[in-house]
CSV table of C-alpha atoms in Angstrom, one decimal:
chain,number,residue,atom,x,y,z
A,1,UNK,CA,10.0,16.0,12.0
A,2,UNK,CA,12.5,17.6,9.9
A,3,UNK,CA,12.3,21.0,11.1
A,4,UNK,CA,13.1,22.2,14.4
A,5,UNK,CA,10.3,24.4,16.5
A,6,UNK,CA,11.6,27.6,15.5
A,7,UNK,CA,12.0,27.4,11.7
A,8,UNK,CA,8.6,25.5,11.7
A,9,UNK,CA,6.5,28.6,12.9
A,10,UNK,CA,8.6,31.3,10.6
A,11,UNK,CA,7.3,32.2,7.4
A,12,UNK,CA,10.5,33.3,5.7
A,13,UNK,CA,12.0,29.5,7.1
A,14,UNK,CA,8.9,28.0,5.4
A,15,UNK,CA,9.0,29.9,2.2
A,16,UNK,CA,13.1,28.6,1.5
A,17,UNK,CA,11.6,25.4,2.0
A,18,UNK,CA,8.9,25.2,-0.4
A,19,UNK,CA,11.1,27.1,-3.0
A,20,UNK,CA,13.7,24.3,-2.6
A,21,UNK,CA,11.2,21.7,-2.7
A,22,UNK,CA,8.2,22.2,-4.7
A,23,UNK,CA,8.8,21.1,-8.3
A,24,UNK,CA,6.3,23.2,-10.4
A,25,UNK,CA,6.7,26.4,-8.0
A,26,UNK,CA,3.6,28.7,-7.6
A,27,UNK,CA,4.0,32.7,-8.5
A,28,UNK,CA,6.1,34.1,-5.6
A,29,UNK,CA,3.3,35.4,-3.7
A,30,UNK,CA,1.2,32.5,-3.5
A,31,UNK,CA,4.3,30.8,-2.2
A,32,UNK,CA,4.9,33.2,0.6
A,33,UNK,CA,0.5,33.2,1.1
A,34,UNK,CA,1.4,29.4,1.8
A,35,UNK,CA,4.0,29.2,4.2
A,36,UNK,CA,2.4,32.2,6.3
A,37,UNK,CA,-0.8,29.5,6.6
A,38,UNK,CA,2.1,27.0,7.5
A,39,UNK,CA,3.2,28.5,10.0
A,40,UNK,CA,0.3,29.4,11.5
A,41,UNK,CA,-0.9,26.1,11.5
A,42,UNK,CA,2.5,24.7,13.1
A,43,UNK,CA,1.9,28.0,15.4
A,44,UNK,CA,-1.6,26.3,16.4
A,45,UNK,CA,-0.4,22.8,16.7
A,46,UNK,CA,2.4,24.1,19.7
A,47,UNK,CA,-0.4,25.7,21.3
A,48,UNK,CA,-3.0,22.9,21.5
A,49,UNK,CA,-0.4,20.2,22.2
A,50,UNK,CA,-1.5,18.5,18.5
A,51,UNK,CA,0.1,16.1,16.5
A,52,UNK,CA,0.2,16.1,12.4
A,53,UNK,CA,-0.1,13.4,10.7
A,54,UNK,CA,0.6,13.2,6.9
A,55,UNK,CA,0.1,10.5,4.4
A,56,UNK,CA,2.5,10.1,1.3
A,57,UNK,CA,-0.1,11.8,-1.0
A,58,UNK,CA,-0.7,15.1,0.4
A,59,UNK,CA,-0.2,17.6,-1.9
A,60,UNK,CA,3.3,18.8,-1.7
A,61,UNK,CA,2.9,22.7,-0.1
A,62,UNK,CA,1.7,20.5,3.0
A,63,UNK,CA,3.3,17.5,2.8
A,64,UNK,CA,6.5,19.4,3.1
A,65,UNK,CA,5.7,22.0,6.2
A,66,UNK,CA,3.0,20.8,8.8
A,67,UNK,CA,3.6,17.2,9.5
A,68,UNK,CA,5.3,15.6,12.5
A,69,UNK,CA,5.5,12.6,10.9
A,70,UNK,CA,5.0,11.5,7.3
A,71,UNK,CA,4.5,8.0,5.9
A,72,UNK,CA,2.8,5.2,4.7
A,73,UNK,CA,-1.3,4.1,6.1
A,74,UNK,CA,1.1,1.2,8.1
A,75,UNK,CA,3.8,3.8,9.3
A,76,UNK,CA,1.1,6.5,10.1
A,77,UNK,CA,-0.7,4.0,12.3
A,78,UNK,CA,2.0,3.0,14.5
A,79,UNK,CA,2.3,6.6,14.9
A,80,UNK,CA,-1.1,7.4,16.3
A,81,UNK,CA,-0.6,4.4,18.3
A,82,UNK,CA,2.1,6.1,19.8
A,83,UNK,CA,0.9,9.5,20.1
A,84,UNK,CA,0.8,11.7,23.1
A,85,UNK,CA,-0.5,14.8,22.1
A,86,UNK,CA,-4.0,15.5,22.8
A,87,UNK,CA,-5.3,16.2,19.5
A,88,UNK,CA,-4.0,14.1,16.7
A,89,UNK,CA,-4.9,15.9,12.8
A,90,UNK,CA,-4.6,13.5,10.4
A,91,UNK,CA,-4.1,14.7,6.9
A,92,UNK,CA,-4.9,11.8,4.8
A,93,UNK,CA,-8.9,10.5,4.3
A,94,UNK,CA,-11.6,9.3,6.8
A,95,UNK,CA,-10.2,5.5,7.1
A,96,UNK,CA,-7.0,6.5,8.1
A,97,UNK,CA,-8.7,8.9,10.9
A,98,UNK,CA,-10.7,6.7,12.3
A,99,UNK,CA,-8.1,4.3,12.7
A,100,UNK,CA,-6.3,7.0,14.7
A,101,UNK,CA,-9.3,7.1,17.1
A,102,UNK,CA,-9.4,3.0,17.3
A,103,UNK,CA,-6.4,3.3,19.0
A,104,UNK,CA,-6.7,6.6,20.6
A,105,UNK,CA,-10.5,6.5,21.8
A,106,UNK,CA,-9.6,9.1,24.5
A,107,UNK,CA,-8.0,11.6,22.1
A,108,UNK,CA,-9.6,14.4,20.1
A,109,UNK,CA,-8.6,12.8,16.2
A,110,UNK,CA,-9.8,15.8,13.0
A,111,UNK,CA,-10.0,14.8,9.7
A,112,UNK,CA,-9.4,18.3,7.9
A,113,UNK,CA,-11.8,17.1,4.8
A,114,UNK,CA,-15.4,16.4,6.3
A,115,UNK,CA,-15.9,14.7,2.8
A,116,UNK,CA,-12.6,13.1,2.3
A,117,UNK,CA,-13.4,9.7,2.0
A,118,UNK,CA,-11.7,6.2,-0.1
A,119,UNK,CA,-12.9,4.7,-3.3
A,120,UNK,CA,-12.1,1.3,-1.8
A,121,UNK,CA,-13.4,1.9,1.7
A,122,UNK,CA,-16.9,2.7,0.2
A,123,UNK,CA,-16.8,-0.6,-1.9
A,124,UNK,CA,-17.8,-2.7,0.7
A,125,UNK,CA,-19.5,-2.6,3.6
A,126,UNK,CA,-20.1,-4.2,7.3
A,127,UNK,CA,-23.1,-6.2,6.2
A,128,UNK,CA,-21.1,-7.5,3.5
A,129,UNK,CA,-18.5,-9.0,5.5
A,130,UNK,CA,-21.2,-10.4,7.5
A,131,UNK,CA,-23.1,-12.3,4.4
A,132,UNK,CA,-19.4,-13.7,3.2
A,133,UNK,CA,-18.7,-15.0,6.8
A,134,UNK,CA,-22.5,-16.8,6.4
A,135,UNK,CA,-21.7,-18.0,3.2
A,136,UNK,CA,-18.2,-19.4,3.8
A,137,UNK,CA,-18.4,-20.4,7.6
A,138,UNK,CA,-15.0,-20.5,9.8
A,139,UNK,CA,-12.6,-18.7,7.2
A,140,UNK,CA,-10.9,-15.9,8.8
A,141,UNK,CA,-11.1,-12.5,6.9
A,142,UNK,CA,-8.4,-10.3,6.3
A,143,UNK,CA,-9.6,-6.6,5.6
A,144,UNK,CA,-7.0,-4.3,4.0
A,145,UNK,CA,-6.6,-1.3,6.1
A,146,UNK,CA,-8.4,1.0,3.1
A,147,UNK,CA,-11.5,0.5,5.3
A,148,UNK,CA,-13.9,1.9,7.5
A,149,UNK,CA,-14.5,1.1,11.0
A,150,UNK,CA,-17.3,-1.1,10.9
A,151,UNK,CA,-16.0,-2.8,8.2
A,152,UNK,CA,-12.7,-3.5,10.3
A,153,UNK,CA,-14.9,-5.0,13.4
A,154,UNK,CA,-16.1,-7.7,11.2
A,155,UNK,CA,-12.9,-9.0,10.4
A,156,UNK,CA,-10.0,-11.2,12.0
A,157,UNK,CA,-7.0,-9.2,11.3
A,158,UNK,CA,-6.1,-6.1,9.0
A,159,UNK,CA,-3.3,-5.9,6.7
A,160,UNK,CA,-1.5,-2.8,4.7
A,161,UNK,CA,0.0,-3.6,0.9
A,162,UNK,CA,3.1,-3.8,3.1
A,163,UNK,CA,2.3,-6.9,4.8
A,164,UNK,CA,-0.4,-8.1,3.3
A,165,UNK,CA,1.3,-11.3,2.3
A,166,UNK,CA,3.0,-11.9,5.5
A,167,UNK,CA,-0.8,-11.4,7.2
A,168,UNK,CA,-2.4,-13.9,5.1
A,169,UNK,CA,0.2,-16.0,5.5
A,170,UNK,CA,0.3,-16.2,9.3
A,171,UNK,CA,-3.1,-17.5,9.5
A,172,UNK,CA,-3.3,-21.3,10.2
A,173,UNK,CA,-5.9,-21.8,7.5
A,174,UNK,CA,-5.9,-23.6,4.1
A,175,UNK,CA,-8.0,-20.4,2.8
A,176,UNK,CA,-8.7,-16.9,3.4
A,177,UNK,CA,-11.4,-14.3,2.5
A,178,UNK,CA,-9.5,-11.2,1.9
A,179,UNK,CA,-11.2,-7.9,1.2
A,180,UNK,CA,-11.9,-5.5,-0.2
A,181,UNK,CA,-8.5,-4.7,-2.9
A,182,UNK,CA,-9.1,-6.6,-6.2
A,183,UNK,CA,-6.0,-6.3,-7.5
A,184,UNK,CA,-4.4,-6.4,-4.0
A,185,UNK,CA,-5.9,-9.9,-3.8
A,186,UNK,CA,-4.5,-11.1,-7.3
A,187,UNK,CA,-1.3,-9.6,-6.4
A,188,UNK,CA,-0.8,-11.4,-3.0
A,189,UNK,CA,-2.2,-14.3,-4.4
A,190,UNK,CA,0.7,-14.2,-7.2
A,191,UNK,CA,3.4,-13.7,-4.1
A,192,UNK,CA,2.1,-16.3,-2.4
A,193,UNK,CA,1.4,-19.1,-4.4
A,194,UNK,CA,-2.2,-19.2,-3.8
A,195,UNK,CA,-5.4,-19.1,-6.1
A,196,UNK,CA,-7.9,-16.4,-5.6
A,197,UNK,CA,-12.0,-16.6,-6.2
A,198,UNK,CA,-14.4,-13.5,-6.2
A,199,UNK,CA,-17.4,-14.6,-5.6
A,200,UNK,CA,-19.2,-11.7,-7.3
A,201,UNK,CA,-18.0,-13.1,-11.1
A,202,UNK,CA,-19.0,-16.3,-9.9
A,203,UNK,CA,-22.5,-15.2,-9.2
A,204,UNK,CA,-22.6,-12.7,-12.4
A,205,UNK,CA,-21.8,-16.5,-14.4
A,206,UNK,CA,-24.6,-18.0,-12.4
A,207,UNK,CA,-22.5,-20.2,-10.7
A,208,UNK,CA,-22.7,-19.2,-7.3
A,209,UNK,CA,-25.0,-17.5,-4.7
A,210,UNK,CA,-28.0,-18.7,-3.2
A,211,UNK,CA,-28.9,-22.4,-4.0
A,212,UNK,CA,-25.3,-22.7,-5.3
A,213,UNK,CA,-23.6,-26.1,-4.5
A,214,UNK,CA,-22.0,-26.7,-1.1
A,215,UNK,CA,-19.1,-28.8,0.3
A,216,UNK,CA,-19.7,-31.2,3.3
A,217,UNK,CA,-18.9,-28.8,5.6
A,218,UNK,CA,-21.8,-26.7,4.3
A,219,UNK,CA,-19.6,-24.3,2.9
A,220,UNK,CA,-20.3,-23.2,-1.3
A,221,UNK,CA,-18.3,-25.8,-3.1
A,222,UNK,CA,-16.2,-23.2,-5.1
A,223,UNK,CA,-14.7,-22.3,-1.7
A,224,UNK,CA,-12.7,-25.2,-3.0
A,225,UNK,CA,-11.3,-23.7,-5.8
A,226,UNK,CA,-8.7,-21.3,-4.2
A,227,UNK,CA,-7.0,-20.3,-1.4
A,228,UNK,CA,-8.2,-16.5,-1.1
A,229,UNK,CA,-12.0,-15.5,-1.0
A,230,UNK,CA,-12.3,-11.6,-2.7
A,231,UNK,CA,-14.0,-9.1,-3.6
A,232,UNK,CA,-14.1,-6.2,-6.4
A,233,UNK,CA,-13.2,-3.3,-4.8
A,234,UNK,CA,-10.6,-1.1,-6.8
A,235,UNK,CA,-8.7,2.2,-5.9
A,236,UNK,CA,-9.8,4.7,-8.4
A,237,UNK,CA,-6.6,6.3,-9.3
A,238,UNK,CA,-4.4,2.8,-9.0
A,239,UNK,CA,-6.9,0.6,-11.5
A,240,UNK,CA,-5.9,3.8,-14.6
A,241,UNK,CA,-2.7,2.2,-14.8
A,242,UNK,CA,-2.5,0.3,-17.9
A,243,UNK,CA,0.1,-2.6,-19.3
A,244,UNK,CA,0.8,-0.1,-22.3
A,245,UNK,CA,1.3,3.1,-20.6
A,246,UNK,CA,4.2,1.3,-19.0
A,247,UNK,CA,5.5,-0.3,-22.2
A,248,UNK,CA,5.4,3.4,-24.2
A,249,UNK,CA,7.0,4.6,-21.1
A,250,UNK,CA,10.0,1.8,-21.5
A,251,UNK,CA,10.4,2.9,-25.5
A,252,UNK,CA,11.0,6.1,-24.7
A,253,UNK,CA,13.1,6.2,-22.1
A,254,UNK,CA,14.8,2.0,-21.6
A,255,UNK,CA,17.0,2.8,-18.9
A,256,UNK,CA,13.8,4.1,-16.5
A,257,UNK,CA,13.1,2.0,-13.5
A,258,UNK,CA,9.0,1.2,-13.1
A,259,UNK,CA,8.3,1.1,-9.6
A,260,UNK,CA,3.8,-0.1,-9.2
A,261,UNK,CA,1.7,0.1,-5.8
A,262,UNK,CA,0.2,-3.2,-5.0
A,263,UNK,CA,-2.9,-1.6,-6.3
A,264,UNK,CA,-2.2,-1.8,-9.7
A,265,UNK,CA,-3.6,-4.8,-11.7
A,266,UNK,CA,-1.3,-7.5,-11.4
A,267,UNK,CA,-0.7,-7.2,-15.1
A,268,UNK,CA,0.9,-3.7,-15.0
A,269,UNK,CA,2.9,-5.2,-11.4
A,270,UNK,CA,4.4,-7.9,-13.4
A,271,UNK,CA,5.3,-5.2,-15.9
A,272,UNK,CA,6.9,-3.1,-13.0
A,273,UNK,CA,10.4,-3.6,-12.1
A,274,UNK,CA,9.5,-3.4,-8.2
A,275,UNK,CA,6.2,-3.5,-6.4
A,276,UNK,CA,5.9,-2.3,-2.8
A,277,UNK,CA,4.1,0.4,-0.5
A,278,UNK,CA,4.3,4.0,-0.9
A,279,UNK,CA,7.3,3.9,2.0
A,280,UNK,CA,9.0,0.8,0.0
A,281,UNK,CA,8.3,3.3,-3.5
A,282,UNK,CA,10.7,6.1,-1.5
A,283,UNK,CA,13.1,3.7,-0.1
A,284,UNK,CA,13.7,2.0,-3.5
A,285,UNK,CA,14.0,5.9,-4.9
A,286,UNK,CA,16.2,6.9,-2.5
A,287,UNK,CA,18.1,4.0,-2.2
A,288,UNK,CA,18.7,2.9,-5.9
A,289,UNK,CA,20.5,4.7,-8.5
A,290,UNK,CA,19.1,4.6,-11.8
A,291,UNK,CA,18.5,7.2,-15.1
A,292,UNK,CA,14.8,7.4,-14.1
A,293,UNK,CA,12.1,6.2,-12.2
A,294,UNK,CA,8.1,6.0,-13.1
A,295,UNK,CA,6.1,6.0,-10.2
A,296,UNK,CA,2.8,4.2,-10.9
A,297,UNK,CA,1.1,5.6,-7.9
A,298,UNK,CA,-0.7,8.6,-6.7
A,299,UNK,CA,0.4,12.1,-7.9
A,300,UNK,CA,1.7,14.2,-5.5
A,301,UNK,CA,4.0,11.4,-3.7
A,302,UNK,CA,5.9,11.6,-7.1
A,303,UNK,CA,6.0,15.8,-6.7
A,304,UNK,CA,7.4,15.0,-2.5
A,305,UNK,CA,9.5,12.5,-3.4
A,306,UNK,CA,11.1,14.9,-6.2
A,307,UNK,CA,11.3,17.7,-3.8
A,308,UNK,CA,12.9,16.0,-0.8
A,309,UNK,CA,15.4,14.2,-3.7
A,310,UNK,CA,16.4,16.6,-6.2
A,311,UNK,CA,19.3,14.6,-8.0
A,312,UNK,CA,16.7,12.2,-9.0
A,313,UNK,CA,15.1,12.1,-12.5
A,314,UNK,CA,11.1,11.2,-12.3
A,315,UNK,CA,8.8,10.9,-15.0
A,316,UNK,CA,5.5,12.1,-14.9
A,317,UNK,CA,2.5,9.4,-15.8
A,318,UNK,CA,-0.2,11.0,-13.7
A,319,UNK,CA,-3.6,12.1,-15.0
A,320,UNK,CA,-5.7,12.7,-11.9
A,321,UNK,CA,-4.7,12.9,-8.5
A,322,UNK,CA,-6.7,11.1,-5.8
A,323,UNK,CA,-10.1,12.9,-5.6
A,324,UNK,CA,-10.4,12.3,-2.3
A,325,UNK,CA,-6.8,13.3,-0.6
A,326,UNK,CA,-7.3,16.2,-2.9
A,327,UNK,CA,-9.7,17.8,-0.3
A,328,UNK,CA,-7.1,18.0,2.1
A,329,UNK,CA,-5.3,21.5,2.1
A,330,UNK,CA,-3.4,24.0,4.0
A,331,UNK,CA,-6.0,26.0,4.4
A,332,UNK,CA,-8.7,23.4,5.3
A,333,UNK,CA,-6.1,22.1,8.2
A,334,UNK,CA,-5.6,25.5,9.4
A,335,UNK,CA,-9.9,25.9,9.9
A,336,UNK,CA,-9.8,22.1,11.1
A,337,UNK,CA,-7.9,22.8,14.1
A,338,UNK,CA,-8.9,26.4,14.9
A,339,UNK,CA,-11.9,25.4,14.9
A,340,UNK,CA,-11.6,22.2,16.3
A,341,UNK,CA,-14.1,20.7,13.7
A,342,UNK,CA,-14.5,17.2,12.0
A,343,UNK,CA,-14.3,15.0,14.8
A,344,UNK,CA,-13.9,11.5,14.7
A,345,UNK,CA,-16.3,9.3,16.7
A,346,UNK,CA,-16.6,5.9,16.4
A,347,UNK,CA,-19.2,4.0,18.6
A,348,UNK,CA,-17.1,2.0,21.5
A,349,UNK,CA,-18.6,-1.4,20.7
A,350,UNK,CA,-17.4,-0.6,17.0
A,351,UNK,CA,-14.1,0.1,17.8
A,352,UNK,CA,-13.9,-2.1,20.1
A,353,UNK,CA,-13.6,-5.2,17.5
A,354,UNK,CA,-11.5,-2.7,15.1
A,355,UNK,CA,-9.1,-2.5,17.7
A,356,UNK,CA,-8.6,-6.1,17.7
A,357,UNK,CA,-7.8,-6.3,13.8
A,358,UNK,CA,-5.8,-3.6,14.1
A,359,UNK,CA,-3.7,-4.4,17.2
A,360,UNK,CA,-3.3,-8.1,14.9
A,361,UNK,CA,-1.6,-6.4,12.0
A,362,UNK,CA,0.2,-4.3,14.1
A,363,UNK,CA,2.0,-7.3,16.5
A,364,UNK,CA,2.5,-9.0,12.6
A,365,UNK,CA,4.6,-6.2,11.6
């Protein structure tokens, strides 16, 4: 954590750092409303031996105050891995909670959002898994971490866009279904060399599903065809992107660095100058020194990243933020862990197989 116990439950501490750090600064008093919640919460957390957790897109008034420890789904897991508080709050959505509870099954794990849930984690589902596993038999399944629980206990091994690549490619087979990131899929299949095949186009071209032609090991012959198995599941703020926002973006200001989440089609990554996870995004900010950078990513990390590096230049592409990690507030963290509500529970034989995909990406690194 950046802030020491003292400054972390006084207002007047809070307030100077929200001042310094939030970019489009609220009217005075609804500054000084927001660090008083701050510091209650952080007032709270010392008293019920909690930990904060805080993902790359909280909005900035929180990203900047309440969090022990900030960072990327990958980062934020070994985190609650490592946790020894009794309550861990997560402030991110309900994927990244509950993978806080496979790995902590004996700790109390809030989600402040009852609601807060992932555009790609409701795109697929455990009995989907189950019906690609049937229809191409003995191919391990990598599951992006953008899931929920169920989902993961179907699978072989998770992966983050951090090392997704390095997943897949540490399996010792010819070809992989990966789920449930469309352009995830296209992107490590560009990185790696590999072909990719959703089986959902297939079947929309009448080419594929039931009756469709097999392979001697009874396996649909367009298995054959690539290397990764997918499926169309798309993050609703990352799929916006477009190969022409970027190009205006370059006319009017050539010397600006692009920098794309894997998420983005892998049109608008080739178009980027780098490509990486929300951590690898701040590293290559903080770390690089350029006229400007474009962040094609999810709003507020562009407002924390400007307020924790204020010699940097950023320019502003954003038209929604995520709808989801929107729900998450100060005030909805506050009433989360006063009131000890939102639990995560996960049934044991559930997480139980989660825990072994996720102990797998974890060990991969």
């Amino acid at each position: 954590m950046m802030n020491d116990a003292a400054t972390l439950t006084d207002p007047d501490a809070l307030y100077d750092i929200l001042e310094e750090r939030l970019e489009d600064r609220p009217s005075d008093q609804e500054l000084r409303n927001k660090a008083e919640m701050a510091a209650e919460i952080n007032a709270l957390k010392q008293d019920q031996n909690a930990v904060i957790l805080g993902h790359n897109y909280m909005e900035p008034a929180l990203f900047h105050t309440i969090p022990d420890y900030t960072g990327s789904s990958l980062e934020l897991s070994r985190r609650a891995a490592e946790a020894e508080a009794d309550t861990i709050v997560f402030c991110g959505v309900r994927f990244m909670a509950e993978t806080a509870k496979i790995v902590n099954p004996d700790k109390t794990v809030l989600l402040p959002a009852e609601e807060a849930g992932c555009s790609l984690a409701e795109s697929i589902t455990a009995e989907d898994v189950r019906r690609l596993r049937e229809r191409y038999p003995g191919l391990p399944v990598v599951t992006y971490v953008n899931t929920y629980a169920d989902v993961k206990a179907e699978s072989d091994v998770c992966c983050t866009s951090s090392n997704a690549a390095q997943v897949v490619e540490s399996l010792d087979s010819d070809t992989v279904i990966f789920i449930p990131d469309e352009f995830l899929a296209q992107n490590v299949a560009q990185e790696t060399g590999k072909d990719v095949l959703f089986p959902q186009k297939r079947e929309r071209k009448d080419v594929g599903g039931d009756g469709a032609p097999t392979s001697g090991d009874g396996a649909p012959a367009e298995a054959a065809d690539a290397d990764l198995i997918g499926w169309e599941g798309r993050c609703v703020v990352h799929e916006m992107f477009q190969v022409e926002d970027v190009q205006q973006a370059r006319e009017e200001h050539p010397d600006t660095v692009v920098l794309a989440h894997p998420e983005c089609s892998p049109e608008v990554v080739e178009e980027a100058d780098h490509s990486g996870s929300t951590s690898s995004m701040i590293d290559y900010v903080e770390n690089t020194d350029a006229e400007s950078y474009l962040l094609l990513t999810e709003c507020s990390m562009g407002d924390n990243i400007m307020g924790a590096n204020p010699d940097k230049n950023l320019l502003r592409m954003c038209w929604q933020r995520c709808p989801h990690m929107n729900q998450i507030t100060l005030e909805d963290t506050y009433r989360n862990l006063a009131n000890n509500q939102y639990k995560i529970e996960i049934e044991e034989e559930v997480r139980l197989g989660a825990l072994e995909a996720v102990e797998r990406m974890l060990e991969i690194g």
